[in-house]
PDB file of C-alpha atoms in Angstrom:
ATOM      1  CA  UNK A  16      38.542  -0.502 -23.884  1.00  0.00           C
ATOM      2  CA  UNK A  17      37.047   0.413 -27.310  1.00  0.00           C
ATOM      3  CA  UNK A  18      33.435  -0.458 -27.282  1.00  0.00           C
ATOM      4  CA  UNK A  19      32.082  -1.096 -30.668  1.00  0.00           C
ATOM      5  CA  UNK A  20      27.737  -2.353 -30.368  1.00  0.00           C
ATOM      6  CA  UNK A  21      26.794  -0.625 -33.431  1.00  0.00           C
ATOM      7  CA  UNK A  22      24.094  -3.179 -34.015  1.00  0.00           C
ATOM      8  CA  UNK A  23      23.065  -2.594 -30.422  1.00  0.00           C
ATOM      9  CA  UNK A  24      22.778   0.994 -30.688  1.00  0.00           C
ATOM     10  CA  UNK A  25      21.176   0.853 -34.275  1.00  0.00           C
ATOM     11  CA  UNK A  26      18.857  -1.676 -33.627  1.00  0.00           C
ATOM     12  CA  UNK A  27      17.456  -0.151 -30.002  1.00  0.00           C
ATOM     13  CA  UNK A  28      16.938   2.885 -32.278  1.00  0.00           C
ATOM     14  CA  UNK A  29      13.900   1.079 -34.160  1.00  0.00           C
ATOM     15  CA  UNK A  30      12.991  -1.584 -30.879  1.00  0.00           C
ATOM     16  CA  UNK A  31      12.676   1.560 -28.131  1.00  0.00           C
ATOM     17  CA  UNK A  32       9.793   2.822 -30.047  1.00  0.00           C
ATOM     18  CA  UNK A  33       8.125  -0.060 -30.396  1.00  0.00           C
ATOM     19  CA  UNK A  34       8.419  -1.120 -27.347  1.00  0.00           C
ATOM     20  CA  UNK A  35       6.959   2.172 -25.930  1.00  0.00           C
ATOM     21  CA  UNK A  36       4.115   1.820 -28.431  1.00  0.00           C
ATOM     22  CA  UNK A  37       3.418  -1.464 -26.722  1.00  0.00           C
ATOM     23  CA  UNK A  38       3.314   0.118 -23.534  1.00  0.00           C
ATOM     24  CA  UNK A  39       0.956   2.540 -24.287  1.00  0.00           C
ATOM     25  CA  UNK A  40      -1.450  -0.227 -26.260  1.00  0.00           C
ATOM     26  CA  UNK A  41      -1.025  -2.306 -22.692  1.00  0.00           C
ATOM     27  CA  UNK A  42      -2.554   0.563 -20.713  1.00  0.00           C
ATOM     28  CA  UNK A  43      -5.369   1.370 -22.809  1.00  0.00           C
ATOM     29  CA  UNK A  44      -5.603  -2.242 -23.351  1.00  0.00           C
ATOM     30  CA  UNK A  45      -6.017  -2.696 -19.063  1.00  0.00           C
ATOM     31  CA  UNK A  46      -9.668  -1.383 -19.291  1.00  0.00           C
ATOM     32  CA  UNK A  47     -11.152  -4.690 -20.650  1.00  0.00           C
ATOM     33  CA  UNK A  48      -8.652  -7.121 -21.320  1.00  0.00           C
ATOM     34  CA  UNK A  49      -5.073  -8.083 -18.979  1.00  0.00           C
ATOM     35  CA  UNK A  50      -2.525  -4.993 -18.832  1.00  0.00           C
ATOM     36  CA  UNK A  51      -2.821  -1.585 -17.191  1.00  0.00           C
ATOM     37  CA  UNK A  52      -0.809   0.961 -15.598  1.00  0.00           C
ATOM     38  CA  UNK A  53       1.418  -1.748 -13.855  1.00  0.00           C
ATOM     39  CA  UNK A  54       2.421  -3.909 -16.749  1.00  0.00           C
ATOM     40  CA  UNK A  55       2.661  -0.939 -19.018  1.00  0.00           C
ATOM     41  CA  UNK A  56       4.851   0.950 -16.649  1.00  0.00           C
ATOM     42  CA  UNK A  57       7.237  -2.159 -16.289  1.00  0.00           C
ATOM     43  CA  UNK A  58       7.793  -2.175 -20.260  1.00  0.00           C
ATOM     44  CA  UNK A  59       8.157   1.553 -20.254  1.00  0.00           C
ATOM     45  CA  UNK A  60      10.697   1.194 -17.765  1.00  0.00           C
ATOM     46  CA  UNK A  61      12.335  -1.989 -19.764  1.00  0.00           C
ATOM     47  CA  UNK A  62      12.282   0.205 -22.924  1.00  0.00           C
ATOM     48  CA  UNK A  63      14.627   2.858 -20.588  1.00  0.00           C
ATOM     49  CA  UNK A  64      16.086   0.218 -19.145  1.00  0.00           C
ATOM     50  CA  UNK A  65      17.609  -0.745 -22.956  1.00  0.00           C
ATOM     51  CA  UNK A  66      18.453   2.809 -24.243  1.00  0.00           C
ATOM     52  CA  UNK A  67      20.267   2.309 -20.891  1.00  0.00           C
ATOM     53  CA  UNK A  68      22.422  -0.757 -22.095  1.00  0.00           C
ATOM     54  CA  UNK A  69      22.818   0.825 -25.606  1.00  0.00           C
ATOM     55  CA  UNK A  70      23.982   3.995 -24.379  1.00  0.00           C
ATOM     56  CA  UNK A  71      25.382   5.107 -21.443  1.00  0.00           C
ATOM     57  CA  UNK A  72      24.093   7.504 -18.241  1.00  0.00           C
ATOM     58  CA  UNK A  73      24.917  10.655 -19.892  1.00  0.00           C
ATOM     59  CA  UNK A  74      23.191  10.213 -22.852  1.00  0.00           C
ATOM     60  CA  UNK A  75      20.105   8.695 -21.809  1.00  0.00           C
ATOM     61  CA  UNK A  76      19.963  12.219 -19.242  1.00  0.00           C
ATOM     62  CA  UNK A  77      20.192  14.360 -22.124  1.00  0.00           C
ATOM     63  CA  UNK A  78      17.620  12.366 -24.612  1.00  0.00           C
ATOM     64  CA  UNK A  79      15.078  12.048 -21.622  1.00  0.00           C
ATOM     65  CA  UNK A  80      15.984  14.687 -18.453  1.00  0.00           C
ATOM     66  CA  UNK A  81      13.324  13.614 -15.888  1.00  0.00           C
ATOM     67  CA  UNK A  82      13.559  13.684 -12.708  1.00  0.00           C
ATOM     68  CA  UNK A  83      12.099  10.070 -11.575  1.00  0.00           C
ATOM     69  CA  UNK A  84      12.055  10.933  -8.214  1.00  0.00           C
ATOM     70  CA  UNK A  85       9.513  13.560  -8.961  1.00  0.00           C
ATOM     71  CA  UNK A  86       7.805  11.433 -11.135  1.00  0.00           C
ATOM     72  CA  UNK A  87       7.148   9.367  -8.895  1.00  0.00           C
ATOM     73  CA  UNK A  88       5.458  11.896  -6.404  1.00  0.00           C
ATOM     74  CA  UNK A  89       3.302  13.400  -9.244  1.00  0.00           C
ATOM     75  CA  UNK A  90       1.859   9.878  -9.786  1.00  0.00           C
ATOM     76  CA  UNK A  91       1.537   9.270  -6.371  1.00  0.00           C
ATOM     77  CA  UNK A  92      -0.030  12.577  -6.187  1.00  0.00           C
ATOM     78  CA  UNK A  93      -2.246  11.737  -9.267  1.00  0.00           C
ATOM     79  CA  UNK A  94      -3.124   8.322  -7.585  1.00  0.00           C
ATOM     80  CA  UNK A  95      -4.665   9.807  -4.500  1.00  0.00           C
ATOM     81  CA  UNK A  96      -6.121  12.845  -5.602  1.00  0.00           C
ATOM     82  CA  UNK A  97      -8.500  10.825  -8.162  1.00  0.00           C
ATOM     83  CA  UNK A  98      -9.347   8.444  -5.077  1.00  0.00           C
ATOM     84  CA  UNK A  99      -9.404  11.085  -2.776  1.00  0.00           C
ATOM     85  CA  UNK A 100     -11.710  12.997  -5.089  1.00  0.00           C
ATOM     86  CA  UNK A 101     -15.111  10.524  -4.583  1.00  0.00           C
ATOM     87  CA  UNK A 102     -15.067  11.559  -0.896  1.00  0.00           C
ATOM     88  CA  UNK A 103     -16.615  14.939  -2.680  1.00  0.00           C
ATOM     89  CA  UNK A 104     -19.140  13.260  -3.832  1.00  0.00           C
ATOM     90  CA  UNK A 105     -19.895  11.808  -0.433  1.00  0.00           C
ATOM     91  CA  UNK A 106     -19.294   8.125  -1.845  1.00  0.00           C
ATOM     92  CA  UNK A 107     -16.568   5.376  -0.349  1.00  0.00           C
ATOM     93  CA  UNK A 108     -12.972   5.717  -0.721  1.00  0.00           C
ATOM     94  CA  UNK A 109     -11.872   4.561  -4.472  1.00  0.00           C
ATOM     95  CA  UNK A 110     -15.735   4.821  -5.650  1.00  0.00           C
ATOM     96  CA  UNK A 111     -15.374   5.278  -9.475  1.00  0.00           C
ATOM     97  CA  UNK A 112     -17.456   6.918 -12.057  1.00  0.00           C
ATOM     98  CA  UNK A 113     -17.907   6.982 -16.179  1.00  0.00           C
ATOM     99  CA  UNK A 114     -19.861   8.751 -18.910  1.00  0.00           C
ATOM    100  CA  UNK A 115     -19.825   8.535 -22.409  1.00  0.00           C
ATOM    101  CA  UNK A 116     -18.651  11.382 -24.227  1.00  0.00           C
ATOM    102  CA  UNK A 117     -18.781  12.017 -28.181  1.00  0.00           C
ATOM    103  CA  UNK A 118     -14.979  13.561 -29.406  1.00  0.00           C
ATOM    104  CA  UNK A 119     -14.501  14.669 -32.851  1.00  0.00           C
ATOM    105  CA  UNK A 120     -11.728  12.252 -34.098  1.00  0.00           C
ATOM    106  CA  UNK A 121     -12.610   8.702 -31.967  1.00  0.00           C
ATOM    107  CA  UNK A 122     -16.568   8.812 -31.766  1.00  0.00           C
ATOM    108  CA  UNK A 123     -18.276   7.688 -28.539  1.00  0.00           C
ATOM    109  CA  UNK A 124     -15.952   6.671 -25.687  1.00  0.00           C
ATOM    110  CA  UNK A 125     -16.096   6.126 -22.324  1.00  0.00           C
ATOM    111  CA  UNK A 126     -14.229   8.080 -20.267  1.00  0.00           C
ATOM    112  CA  UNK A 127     -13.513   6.571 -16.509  1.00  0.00           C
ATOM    113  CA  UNK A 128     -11.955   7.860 -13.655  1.00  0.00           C
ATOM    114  CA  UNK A 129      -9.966   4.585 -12.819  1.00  0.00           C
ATOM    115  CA  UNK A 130      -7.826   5.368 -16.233  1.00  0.00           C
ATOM    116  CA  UNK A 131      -6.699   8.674 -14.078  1.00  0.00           C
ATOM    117  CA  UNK A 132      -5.887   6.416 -11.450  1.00  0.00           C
ATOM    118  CA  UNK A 133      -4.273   4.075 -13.764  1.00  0.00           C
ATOM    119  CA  UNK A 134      -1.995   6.973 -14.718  1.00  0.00           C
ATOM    120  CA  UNK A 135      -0.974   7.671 -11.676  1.00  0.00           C
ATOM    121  CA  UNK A 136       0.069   4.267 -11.625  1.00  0.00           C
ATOM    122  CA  UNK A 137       1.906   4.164 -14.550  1.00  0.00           C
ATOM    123  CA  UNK A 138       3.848   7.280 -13.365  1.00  0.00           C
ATOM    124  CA  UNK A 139       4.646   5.625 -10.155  1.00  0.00           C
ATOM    125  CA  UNK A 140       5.992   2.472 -11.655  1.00  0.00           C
ATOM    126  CA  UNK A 141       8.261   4.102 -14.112  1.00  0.00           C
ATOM    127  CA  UNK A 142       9.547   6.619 -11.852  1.00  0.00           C
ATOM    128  CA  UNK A 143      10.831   3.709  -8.936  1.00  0.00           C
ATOM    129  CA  UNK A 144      11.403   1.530 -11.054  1.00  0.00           C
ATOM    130  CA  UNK A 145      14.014   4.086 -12.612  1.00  0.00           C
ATOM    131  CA  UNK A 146      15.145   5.177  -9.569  1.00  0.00           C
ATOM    132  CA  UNK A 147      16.574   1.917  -8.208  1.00  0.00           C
ATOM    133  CA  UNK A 148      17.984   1.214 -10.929  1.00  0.00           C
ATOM    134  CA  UNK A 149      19.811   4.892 -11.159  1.00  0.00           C
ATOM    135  CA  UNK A 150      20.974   4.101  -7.506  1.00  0.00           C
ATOM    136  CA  UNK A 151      22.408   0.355  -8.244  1.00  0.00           C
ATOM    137  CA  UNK A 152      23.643   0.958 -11.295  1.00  0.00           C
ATOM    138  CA  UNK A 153      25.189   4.489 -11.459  1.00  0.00           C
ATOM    139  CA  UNK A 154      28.274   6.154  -9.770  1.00  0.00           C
ATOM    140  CA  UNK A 155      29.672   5.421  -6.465  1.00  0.00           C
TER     141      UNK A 155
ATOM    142  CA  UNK B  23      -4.354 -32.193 -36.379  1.00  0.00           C
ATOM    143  CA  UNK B  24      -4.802 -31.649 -32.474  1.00  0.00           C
ATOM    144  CA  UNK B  25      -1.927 -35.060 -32.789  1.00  0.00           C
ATOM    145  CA  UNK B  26       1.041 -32.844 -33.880  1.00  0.00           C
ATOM    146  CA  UNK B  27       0.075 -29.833 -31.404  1.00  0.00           C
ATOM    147  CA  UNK B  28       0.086 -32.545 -29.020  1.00  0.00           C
ATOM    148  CA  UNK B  29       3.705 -33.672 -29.896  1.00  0.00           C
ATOM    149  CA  UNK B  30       5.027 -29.977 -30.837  1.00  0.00           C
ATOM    150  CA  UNK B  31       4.160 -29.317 -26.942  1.00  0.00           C
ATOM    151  CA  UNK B  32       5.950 -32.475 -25.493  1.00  0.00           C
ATOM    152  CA  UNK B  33       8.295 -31.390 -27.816  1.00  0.00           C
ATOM    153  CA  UNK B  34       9.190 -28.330 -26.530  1.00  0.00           C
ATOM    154  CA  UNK B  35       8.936 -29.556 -22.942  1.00  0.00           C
ATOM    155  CA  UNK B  36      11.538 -30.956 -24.149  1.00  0.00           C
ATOM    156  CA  UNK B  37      13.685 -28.398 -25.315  1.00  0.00           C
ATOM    157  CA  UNK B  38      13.278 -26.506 -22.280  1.00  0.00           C
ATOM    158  CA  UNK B  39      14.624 -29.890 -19.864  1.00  0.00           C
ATOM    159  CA  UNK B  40      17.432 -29.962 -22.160  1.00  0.00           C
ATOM    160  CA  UNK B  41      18.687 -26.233 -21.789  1.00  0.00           C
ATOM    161  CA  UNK B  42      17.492 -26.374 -18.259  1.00  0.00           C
ATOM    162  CA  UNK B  43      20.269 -29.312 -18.164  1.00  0.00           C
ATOM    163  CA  UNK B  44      22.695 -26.677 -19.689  1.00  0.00           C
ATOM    164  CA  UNK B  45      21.648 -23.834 -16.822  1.00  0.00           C
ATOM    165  CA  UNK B  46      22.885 -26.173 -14.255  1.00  0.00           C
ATOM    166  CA  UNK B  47      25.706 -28.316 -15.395  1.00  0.00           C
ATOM    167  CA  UNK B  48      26.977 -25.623 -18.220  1.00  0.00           C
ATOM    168  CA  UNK B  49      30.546 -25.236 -17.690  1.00  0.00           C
ATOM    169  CA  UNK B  50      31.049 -21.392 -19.109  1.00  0.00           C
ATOM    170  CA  UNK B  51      28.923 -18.437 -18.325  1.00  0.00           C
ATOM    171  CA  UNK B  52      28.114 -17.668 -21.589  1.00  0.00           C
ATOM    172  CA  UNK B  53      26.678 -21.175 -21.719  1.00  0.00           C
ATOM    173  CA  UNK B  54      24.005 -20.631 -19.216  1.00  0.00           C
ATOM    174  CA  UNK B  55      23.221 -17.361 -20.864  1.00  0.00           C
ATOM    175  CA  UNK B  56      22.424 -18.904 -24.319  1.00  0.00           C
ATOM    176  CA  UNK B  57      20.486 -21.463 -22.849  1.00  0.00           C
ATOM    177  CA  UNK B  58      18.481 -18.929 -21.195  1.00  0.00           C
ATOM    178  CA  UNK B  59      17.510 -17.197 -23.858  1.00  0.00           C
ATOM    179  CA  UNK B  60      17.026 -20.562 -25.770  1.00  0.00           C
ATOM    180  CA  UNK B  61      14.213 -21.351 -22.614  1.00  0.00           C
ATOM    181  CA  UNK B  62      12.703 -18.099 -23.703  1.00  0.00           C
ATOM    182  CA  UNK B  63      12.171 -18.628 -27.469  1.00  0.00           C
ATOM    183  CA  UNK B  64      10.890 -21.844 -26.509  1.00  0.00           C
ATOM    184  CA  UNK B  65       8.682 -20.243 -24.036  1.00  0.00           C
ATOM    185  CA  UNK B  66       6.752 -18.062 -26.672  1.00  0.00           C
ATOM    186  CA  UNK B  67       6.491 -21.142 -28.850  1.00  0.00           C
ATOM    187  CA  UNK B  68       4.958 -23.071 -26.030  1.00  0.00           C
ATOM    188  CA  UNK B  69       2.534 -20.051 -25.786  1.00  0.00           C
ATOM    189  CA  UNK B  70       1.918 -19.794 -29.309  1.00  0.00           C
ATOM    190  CA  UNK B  71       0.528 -23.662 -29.707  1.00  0.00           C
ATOM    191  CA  UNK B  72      -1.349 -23.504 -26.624  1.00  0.00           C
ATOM    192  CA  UNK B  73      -3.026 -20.667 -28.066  1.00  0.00           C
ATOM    193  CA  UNK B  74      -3.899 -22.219 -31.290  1.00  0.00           C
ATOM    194  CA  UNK B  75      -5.179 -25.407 -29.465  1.00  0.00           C
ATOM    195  CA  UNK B  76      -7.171 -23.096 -27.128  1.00  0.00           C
ATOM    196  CA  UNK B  77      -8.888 -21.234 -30.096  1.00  0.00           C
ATOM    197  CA  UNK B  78      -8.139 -17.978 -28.342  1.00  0.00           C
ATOM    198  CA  UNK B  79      -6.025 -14.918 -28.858  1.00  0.00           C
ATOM    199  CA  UNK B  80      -5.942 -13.684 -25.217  1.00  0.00           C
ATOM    200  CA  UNK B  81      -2.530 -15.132 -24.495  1.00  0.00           C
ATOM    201  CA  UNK B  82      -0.519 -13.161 -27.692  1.00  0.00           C
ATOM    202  CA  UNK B  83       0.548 -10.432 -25.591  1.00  0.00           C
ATOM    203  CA  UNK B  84       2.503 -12.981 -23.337  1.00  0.00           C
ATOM    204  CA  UNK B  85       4.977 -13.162 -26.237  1.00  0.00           C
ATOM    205  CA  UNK B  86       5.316  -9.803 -26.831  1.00  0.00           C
ATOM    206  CA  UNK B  87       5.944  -9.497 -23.480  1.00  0.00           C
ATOM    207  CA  UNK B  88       8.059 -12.348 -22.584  1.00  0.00           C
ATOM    208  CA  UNK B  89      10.270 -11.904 -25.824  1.00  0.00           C
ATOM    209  CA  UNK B  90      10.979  -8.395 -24.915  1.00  0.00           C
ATOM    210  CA  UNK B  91      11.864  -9.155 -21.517  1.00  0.00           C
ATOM    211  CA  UNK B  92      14.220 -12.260 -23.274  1.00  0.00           C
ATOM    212  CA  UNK B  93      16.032  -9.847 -25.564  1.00  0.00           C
ATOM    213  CA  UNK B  94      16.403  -7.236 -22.877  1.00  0.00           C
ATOM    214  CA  UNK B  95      17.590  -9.547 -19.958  1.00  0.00           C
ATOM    215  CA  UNK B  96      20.056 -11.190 -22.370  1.00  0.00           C
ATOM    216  CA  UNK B  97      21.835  -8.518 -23.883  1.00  0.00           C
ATOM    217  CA  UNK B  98      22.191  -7.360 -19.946  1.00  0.00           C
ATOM    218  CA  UNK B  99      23.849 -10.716 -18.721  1.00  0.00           C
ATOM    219  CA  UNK B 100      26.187 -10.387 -22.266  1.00  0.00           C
ATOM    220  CA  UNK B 101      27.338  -7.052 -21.431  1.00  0.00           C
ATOM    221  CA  UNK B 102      27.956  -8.290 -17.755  1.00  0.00           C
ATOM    222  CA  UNK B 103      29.932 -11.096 -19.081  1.00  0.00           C
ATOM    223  CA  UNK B 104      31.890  -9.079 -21.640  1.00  0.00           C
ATOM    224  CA  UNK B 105      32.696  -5.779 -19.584  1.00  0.00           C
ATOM    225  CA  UNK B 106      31.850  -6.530 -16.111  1.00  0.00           C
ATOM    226  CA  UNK B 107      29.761  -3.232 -15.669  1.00  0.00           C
ATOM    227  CA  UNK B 108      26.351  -3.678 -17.006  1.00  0.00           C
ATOM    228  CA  UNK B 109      25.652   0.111 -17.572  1.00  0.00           C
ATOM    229  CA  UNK B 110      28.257   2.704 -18.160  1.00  0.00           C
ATOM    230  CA  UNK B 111      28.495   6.238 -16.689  1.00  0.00           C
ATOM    231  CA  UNK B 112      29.917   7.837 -19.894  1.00  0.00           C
ATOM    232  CA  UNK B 113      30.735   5.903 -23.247  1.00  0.00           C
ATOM    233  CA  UNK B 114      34.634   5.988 -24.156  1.00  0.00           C
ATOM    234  CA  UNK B 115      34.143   6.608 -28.151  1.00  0.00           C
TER     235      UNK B 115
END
């Protein structure tokens, strides 16, 4: 059958960006207020999720060839290495740590090792999340 | 003023009874998909008087969030409904 969502296509175009703009405002956004790595990974993986209904398998592997699998390890990896890393320190498990630094272009900001952690998360989510789908929803 | 808020949210308590009606009893597929989506937009309008009545701007990303997830989840069920395969391996254009 001739498959004809031209709107679909055109309009995911504009929404997929936004959508991952959204994502990214949600995990900076997770410091003070609700989001963070979880709930911005879940609308990462919803904005994939619609280039996915848009277009098709092939496509969506040549516009964005990761492998989620790995993906998922490096956030894992990411994940445990910054809680792994206060045991340096000799401090607890998950202990975290800040500083203010000065950067040319955004002023003074806080940098904190839970946003590496965060990351990690974010990695993780998108990268399952991905996966299962793949393995539900592709060939058999 | 705090009167119509009050009757815009029984309101739309409602509206989302009435398509909850069509979820179960709706005849057709496509039925139960449009009133699905119809509990969504009704969702976000829910959440947009309760934050005006609250005086607070901490619940606006809930209808970012919940009207993405709405679009997404009902362009899914539509392609279900039309082709029977929700994603495809290769497009045939």
């Amino acid at each position: 059958m001739k498959s004809n969502d031209l709107i679909l296509q055109t309009s995911t175009r504009v929404v997929f960006f936004i959508i991952f703009l959204f994502s990214i405002h949600i995990f900076f956004a997770g410091h003070y207020t609700p989001g963070g790595g979880f709930v911005g990974g879940l609308l990462m993986a919803s904005a994939i999720v619609l280039l996915l209904l848009a277009y098709d398998f092939k496509t969506v592997k040549e516009v964005l060839p990761f492998n989620y699998l790995g993906m998922t390890a490096i956030g894992m990896l990411i994940a445990l290495t910054t809680a792994a890393g206060s045991l340096v320190f000799n401090v607890p498990f998950f202990t975290h740590w800040y500083d203010y630094f000065d950067f040319p272009l955004l002023g003074k900001t806080s940098i904190h090792t839970a946003m590496f952690f965060d990351i990690g998360v974010y990695l993780v989510v998108v990268g399952i999340t991905l996966t299962i789908i793949e393995m539900i929803g592709g060939d058999s | 003023m705090m009167l119509v808020l009050t009757i815009s949210l029984v309101l739309f308590t409602c509206a989302i009874f009435v398509a909850l009606y069509r979820i179960i009893v709706g005849p057709s597929m496509p039925d139960r998909v449009v009133a699905l989506d119809m509990i969504g937009v009704n969702l976000i309008s829910l959440v947009a008087v309760f934050s005006i009545v609250l005086h607070t701007h901490a619940y606006l990303e809930v209808i970012l969030i919940v009207g993405i997830l709405a679009f997404i989840s009902t362009v899914g069920i539509a392609r279900f409904i039309e082709r029977g395969e929700i994603v495809e391996h290769e497009h045939d254009d």
